[in-house]
Tab-separated table of C-alpha atoms in Angstrom:
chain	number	residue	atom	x	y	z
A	26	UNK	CA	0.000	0.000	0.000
A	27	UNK	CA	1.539	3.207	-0.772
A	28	UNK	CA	1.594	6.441	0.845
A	29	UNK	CA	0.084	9.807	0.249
A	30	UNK	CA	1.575	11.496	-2.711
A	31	UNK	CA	2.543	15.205	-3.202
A	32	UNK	CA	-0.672	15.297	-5.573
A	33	UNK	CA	-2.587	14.400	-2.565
A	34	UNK	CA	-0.986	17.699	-0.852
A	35	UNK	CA	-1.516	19.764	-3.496
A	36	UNK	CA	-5.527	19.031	-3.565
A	37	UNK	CA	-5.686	19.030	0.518
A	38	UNK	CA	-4.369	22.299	0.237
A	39	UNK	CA	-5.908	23.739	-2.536
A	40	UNK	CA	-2.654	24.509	-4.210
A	41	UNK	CA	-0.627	23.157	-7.428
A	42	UNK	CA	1.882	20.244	-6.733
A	43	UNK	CA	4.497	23.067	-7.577
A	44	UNK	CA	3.789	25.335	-4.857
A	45	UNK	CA	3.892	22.228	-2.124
A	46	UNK	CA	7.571	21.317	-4.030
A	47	UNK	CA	8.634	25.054	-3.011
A	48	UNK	CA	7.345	24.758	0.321
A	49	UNK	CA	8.840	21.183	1.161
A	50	UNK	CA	12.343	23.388	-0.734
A	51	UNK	CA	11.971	26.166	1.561
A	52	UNK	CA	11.446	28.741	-1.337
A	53	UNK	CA	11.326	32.271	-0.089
A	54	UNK	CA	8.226	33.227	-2.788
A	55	UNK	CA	5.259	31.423	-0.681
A	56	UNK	CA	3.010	33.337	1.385
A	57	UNK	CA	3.092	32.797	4.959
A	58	UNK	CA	-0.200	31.896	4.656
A	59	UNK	CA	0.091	29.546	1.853
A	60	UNK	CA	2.644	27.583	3.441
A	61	UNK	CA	1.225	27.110	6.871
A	62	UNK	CA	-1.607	25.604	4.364
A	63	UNK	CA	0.712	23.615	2.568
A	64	UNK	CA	2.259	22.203	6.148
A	65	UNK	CA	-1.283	21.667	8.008
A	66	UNK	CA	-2.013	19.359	4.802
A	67	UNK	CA	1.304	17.498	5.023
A	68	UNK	CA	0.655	16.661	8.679
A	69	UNK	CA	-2.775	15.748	7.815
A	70	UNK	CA	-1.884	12.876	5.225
A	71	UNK	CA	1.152	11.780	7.512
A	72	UNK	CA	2.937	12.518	4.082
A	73	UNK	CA	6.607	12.340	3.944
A	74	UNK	CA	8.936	12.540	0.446
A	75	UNK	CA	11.571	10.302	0.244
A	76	UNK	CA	12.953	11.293	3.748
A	77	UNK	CA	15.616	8.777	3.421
A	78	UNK	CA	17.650	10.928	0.397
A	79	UNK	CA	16.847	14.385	1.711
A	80	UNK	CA	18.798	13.110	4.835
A	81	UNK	CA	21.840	12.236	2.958
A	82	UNK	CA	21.377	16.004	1.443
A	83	UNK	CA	21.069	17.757	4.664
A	84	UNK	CA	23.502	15.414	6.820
A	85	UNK	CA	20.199	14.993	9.583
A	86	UNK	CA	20.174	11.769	11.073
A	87	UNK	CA	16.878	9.586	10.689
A	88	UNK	CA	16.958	9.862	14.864
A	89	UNK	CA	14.034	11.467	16.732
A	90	UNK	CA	14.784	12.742	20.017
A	91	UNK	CA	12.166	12.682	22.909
A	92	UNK	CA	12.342	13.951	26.096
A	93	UNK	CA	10.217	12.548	28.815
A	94	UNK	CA	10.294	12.260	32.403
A	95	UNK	CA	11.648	9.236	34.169
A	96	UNK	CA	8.634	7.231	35.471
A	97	UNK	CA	6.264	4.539	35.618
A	98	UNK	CA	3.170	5.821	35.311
A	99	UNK	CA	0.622	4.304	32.930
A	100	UNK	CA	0.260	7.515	30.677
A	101	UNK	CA	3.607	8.639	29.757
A	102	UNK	CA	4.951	5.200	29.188
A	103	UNK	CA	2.225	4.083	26.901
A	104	UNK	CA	2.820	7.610	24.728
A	105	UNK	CA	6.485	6.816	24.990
A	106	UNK	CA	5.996	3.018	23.684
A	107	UNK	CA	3.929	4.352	21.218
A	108	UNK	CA	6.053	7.166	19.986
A	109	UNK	CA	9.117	4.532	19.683
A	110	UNK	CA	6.845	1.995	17.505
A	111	UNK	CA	5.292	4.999	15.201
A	112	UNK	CA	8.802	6.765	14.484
A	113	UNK	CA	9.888	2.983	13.448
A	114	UNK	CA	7.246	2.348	10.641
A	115	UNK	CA	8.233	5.771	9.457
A	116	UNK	CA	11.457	4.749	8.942
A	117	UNK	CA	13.074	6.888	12.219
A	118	UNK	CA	14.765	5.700	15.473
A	119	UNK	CA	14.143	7.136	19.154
A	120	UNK	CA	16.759	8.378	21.005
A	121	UNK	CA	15.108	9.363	24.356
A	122	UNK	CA	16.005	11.429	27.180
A	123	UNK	CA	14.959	10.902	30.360
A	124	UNK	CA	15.022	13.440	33.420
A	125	UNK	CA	13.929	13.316	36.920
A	126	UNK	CA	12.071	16.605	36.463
A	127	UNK	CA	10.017	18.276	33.619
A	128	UNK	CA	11.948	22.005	34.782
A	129	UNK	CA	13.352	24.495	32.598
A	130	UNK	CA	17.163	23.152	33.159
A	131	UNK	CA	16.157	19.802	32.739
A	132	UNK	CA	14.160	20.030	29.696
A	133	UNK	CA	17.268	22.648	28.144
A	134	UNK	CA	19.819	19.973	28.809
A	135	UNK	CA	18.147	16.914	27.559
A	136	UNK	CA	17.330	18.945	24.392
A	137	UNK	CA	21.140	20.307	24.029
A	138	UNK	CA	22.175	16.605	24.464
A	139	UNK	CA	19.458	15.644	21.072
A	140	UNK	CA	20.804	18.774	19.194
A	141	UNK	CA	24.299	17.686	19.502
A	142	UNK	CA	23.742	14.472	18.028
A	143	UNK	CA	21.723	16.049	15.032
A	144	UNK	CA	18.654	14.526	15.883
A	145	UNK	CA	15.560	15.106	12.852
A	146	UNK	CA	13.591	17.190	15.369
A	147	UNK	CA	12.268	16.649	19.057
A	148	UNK	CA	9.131	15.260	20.590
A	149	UNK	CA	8.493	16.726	24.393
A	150	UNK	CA	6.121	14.786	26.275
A	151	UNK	CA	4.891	17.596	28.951
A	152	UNK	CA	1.960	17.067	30.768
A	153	UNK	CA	3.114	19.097	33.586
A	154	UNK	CA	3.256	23.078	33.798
A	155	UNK	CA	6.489	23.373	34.967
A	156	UNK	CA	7.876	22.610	31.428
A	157	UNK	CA	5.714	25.408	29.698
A	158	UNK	CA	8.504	28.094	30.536
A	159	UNK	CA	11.488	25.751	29.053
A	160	UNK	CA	9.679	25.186	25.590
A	161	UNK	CA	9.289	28.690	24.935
A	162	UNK	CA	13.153	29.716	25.928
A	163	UNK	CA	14.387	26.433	23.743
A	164	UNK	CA	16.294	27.536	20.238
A	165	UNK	CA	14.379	28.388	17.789
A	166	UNK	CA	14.052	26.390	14.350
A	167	UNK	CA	14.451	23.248	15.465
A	168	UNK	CA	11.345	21.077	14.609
A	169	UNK	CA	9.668	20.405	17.951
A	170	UNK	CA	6.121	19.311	18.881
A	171	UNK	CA	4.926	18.831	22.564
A	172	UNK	CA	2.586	15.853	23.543
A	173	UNK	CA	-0.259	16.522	26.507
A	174	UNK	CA	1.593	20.100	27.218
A	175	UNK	CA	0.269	23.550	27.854
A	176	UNK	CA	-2.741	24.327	25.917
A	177	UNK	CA	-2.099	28.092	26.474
A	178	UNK	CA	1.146	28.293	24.875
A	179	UNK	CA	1.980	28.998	21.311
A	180	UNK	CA	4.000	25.797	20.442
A	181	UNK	CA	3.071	22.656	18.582
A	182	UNK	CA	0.749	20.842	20.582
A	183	UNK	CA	-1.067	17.106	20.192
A	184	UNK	CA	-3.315	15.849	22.650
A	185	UNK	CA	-5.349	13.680	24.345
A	186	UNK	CA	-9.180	15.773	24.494
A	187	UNK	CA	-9.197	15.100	28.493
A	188	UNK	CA	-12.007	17.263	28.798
A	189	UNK	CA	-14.308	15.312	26.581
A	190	UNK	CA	-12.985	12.300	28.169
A	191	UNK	CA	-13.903	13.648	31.512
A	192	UNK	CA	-17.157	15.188	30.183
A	193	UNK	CA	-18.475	11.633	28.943
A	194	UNK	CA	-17.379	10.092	32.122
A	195	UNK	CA	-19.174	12.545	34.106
A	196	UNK	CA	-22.750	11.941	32.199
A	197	UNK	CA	-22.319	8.327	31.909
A	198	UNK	CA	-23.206	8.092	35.754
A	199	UNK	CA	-25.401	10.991	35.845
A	200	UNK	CA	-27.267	9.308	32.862
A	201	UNK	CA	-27.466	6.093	35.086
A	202	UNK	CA	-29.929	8.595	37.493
A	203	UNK	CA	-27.360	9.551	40.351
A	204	UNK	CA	-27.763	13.219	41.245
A	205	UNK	CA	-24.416	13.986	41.221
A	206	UNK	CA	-20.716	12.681	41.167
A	207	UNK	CA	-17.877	13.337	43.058
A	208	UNK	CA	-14.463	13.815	41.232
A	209	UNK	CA	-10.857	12.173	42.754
A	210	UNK	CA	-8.393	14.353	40.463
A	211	UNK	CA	-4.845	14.057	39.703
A	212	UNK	CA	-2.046	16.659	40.795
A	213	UNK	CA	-2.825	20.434	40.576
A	214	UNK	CA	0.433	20.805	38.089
A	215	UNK	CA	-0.975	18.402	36.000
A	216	UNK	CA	-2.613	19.936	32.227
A	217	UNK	CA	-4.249	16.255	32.261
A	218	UNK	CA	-5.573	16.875	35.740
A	219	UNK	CA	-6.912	20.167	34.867
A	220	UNK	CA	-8.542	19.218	31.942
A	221	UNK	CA	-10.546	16.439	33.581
A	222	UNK	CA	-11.457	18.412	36.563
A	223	UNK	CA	-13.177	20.713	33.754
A	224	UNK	CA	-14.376	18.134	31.842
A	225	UNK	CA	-16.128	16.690	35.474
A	226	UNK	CA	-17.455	20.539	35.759
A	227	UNK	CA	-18.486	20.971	32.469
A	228	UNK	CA	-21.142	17.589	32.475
A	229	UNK	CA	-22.466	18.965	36.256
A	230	UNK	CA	-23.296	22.446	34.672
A	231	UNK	CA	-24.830	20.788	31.924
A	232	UNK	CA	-27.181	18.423	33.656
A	233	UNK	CA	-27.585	21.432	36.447
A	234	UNK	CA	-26.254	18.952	38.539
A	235	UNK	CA	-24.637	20.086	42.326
A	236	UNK	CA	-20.578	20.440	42.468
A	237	UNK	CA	-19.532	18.577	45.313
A	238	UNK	CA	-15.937	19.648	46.978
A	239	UNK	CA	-13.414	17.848	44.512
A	240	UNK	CA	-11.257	15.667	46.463
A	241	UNK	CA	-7.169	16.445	45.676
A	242	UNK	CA	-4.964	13.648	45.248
A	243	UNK	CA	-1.920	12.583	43.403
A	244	UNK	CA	-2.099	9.352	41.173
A	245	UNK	CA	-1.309	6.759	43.121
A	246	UNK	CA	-3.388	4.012	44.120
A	247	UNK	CA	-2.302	5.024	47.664
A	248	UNK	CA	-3.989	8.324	47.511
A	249	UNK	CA	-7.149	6.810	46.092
A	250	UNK	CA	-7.680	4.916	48.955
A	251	UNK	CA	-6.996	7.725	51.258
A	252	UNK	CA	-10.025	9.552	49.349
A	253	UNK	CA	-12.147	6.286	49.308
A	254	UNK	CA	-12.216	6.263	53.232
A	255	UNK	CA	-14.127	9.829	53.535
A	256	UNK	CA	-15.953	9.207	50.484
A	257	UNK	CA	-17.297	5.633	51.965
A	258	UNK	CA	-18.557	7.298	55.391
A	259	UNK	CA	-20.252	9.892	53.349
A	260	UNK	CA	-24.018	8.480	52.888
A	261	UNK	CA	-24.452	11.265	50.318
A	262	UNK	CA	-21.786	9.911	47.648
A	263	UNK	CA	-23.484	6.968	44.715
A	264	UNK	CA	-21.252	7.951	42.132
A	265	UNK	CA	-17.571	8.686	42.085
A	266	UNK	CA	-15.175	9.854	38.721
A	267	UNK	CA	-11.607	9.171	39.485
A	268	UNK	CA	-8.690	10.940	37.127
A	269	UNK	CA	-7.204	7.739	36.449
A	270	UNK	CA	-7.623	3.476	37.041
A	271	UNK	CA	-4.483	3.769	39.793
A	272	UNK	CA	-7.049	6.240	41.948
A	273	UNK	CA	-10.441	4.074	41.060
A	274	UNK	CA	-8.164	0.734	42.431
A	275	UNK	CA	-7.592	2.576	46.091
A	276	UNK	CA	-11.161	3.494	45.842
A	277	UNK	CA	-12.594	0.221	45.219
A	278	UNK	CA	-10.554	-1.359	48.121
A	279	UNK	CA	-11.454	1.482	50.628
A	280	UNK	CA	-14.689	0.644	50.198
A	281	UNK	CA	-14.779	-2.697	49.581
A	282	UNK	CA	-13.417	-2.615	53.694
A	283	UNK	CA	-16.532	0.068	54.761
A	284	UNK	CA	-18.503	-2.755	53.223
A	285	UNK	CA	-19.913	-0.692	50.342
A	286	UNK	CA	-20.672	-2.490	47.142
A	287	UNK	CA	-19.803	-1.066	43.474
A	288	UNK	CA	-21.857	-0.661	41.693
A	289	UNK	CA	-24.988	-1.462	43.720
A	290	UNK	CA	-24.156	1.369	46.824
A	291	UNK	CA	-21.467	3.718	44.628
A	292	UNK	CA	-20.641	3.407	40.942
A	293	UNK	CA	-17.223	4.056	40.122
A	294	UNK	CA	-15.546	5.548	36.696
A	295	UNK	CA	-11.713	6.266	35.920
A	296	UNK	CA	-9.572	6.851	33.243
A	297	UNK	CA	-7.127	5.263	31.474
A	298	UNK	CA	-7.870	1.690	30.514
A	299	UNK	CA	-4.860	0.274	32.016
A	300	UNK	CA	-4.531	-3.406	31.106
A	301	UNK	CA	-5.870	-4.459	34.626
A	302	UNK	CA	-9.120	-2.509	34.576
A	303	UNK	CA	-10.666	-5.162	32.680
A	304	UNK	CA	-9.682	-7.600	36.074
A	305	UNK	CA	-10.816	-5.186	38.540
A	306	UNK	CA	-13.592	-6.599	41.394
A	307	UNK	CA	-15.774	-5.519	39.629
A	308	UNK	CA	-14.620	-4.618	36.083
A	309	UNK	CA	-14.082	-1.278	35.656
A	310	UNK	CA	-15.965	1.507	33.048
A	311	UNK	CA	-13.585	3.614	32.153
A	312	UNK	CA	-11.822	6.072	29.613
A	313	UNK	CA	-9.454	5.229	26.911
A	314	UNK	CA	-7.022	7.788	25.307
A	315	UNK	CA	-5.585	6.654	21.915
A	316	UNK	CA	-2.310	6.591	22.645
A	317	UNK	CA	-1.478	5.113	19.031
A	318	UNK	CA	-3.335	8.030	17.509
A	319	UNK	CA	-1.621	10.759	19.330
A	320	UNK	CA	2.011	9.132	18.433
A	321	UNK	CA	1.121	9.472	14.569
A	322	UNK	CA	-0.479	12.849	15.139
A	323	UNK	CA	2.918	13.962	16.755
A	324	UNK	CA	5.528	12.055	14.555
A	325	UNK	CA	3.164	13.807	11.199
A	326	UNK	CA	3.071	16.859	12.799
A	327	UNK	CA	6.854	16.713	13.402
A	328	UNK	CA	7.638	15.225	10.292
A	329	UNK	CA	5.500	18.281	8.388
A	330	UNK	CA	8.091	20.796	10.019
A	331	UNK	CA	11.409	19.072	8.957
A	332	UNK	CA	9.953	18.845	5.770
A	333	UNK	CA	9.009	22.588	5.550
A	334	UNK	CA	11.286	23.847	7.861
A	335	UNK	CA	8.517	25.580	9.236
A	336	UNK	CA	7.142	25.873	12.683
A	337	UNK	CA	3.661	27.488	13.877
A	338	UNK	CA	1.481	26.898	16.210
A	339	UNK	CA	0.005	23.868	14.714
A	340	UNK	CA	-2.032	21.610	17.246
A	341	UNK	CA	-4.135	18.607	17.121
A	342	UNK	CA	-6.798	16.450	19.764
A	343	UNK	CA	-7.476	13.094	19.923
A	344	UNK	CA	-10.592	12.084	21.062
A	345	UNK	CA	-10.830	9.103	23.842
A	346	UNK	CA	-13.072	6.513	24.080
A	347	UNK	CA	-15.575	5.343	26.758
A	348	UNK	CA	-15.088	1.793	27.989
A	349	UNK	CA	-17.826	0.551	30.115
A	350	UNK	CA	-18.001	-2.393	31.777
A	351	UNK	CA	-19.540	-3.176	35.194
A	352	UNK	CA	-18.750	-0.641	37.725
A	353	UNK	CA	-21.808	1.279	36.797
A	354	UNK	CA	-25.217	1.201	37.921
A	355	UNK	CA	-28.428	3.202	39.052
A	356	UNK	CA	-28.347	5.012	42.378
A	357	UNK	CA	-30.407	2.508	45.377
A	358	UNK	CA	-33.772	4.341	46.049
C-alpha cells in the first residue's frame, strides 16, 4: 500500500503540486499563509517525500529525540511506547532522554544533548506546567512538537481531548440517574488533571447537577484509597469519577473494607484503561485515550516541520473513548 503522494498535498491544500515542491524546498516566494496551508495538509496525510535521500542532502540523522520524564506511570509510558513503535514504521529511530524533572534546566539539557547528536527534530512529552517556561526559551528552528503540554502556549501541541474524556465520564453516571458525582483528580500541576477536573465541571453544569468539593490527590493508588475512606462514610456519595484506574483501584478497596458495594451502593468511573481494569472486582468503566493516535499525530506533525522547515502553532486532539463495563449502575432508592 503506498503512501500519500505530493498530488494528494496539493488538492488538501488547494494549491498546485508546484507550490507544495517550493514549500517542502523552503522557497522564499510562498506566502506565509500559503505555506502554513501547505504544512497543516502534510501533517494531515502523515505525508513524507523520500525522507531517506533528503537526509543524505542535509547530513540529519533519521533519529528522533524525545524527552520525557523518568517514570512509571501508565500515561507517559504508553505515549512513549507508542512514539518509539510509530517513528519505526516511518522509517526513524528514538533516542530518548529521560530526566527526573520536567523544569526548565532539565528540559534545556536533555534537548542540548538531542541537538548535539543532530537529531531530525524533538518530541516533548509535557503534561506538567512546569515545562511550559522551558519550551518557549528552547532555540528556535528546530522542529519540535509537545505531547499533553500547555494548551495556552503557542507551540506545537497534540493531545489527548481530556475534557471530553472527563465530560463523557461525568454523564455516563449521571445518565445512570445519580444526582451527582464526586471527582478524585490528579495533581494540581498536571494539564491532564486540569482538563478532567473541567471536563467533570463541564457535564455537572450541563445536567444542572450540584458540584460537590473535589477531592485532591496525586495518582497513586495510595492516595485513592486515602479519598475512598471519607468518600465511603459519606451516605451522600453513589457515584464517584476518578482521574485515572491507579485512583479508582484505592477506591474500590477502601470501600470494599466500609462494606460498600460497586456498583450497587457507589458506581465508580476512571480513566485510562490500564490493562488491569478489565480484572478489577468488579470490572471497571472507564476512559481510553488513543495513545497510538496521538504518536502518529505527533511524529506527522513533526515530520511536516522538517519537511518545511517551518514551525507554527500547529495543534491537534485526539478524542478518547468510553469503555464501560460493570462498575456502573443506578443510584439505590
Amino acid at each position: 500500500m503506498h503512501g500519500p503522494a505530493m498530488t494528494d498535498v496539493a488538492r488538501l491544500a488547494g494549491v498546485s503540486h508546484q507550490t507544495v515542491s517550493r514549500v517542502l524546498n523552503g522557497h522564499p516566494n510562498v506566502r506565509e499563509q500559503t505555506r502554513l496551508r501547505v504544512q497543516a495538509a502534510i501533517a494531515e496525510l502523515g505525508y513524507r517525500p523520500n525522507g531517506a535521500a533528503r537526509a543524505l542532502v542535509t547530513g540529519r540523522s533519521q533519529v528522533i529525540g524525545v524527552v520525557a520524564q523518568n517514570t512509571t506511570l501508565y500515561g507517559p509510558a504508553s505515549l512513549l511506547a507508542a512514539l518509539e513503535q510509530t517513528a519505526a514504521e516511518q522509517g526513524f529511530a528514538v533516542s530518548v532522554g529521560s530526566v527526573r524533572n520536567l523544569d526548565h534546566r532539565s528540559i534545556s539539557d536533555a534537548v542540548e544533548r538531542h541537538l548535539a547528536h543532530r537529531v531530525a527534530g524533538i518530541v516533548v512529552i509535557a503534561p506538567v506546567e512546569s515545562a511550559g517556561e522551558a519550551l518557549e526559551r528552547l532555540p528556535k528552528g528546530v522542529p519540535l512538537v509537545t505531547v499533553d503540554g500547555d494548551p495556552r502556549r503557542p507551540v506545537p501541541l497534540v493531545t489527548v481531548d481530556q475534557v471530553a474524556g472527563a465530560r463523557e465520564a461525568t454523564l455516563h453516571l449521571l445518565e445512570a440517574g445519580h444526582r451527582t458525582v464526586w471527582h478524585v483528580s490528579g495533581p494540581s500541576d498536571w494539564f491532564d488533571s486540569a482538563g478532567r477536573i473541567e471536563g467533570w465541571r463541564e457535564a455537572l453544569a450541563m445536567a444542572g447537577a450540584d458540584e460537590p468539593p473535589l477531592m485532591p490527590a496525586d495518582w497513586s493508588a495510595a492516595s485513592g484509597y486515602r479519598c475512598g475512606q471519607m468518600l465511603a462514610r459519606m451516605p451522600e456519595v453513589t457515584a464517584i469519577f476518578t482521574a485515572n484506574d491507579h485512583l479508582a483501584l484505592g477506591v474500590l478497596r477502601a470501600l470494599h473494607e466500609f462494606g460498600k458495594r460497586v456498583p450497587d451502593d457507589i458506581s465508580l468511573v476512571g480513566f485510562d484503561d490500564v490493562p488491569e481494569a478489565a480484572y478489577f472486582i468488579p470490572p471497571l468503566t472507564t476512559v481510553r485515550p488513543d495513545f497510538d493516535a496521538v504518536a502518529r499525530a505527533s511524529l506527522n506533525l513533526l515530520l511536516a516541520q522538517i519537511e518545511t522547515g517551518g514551525g507554527g502553532a500547529l495543534r491537534q486532539t485526539i478524542a478518547p473513548t468510553l469503555v464501560a463495563r460493570d462498575s456502573v449502575g443506578p443510584p439505590r432508592r
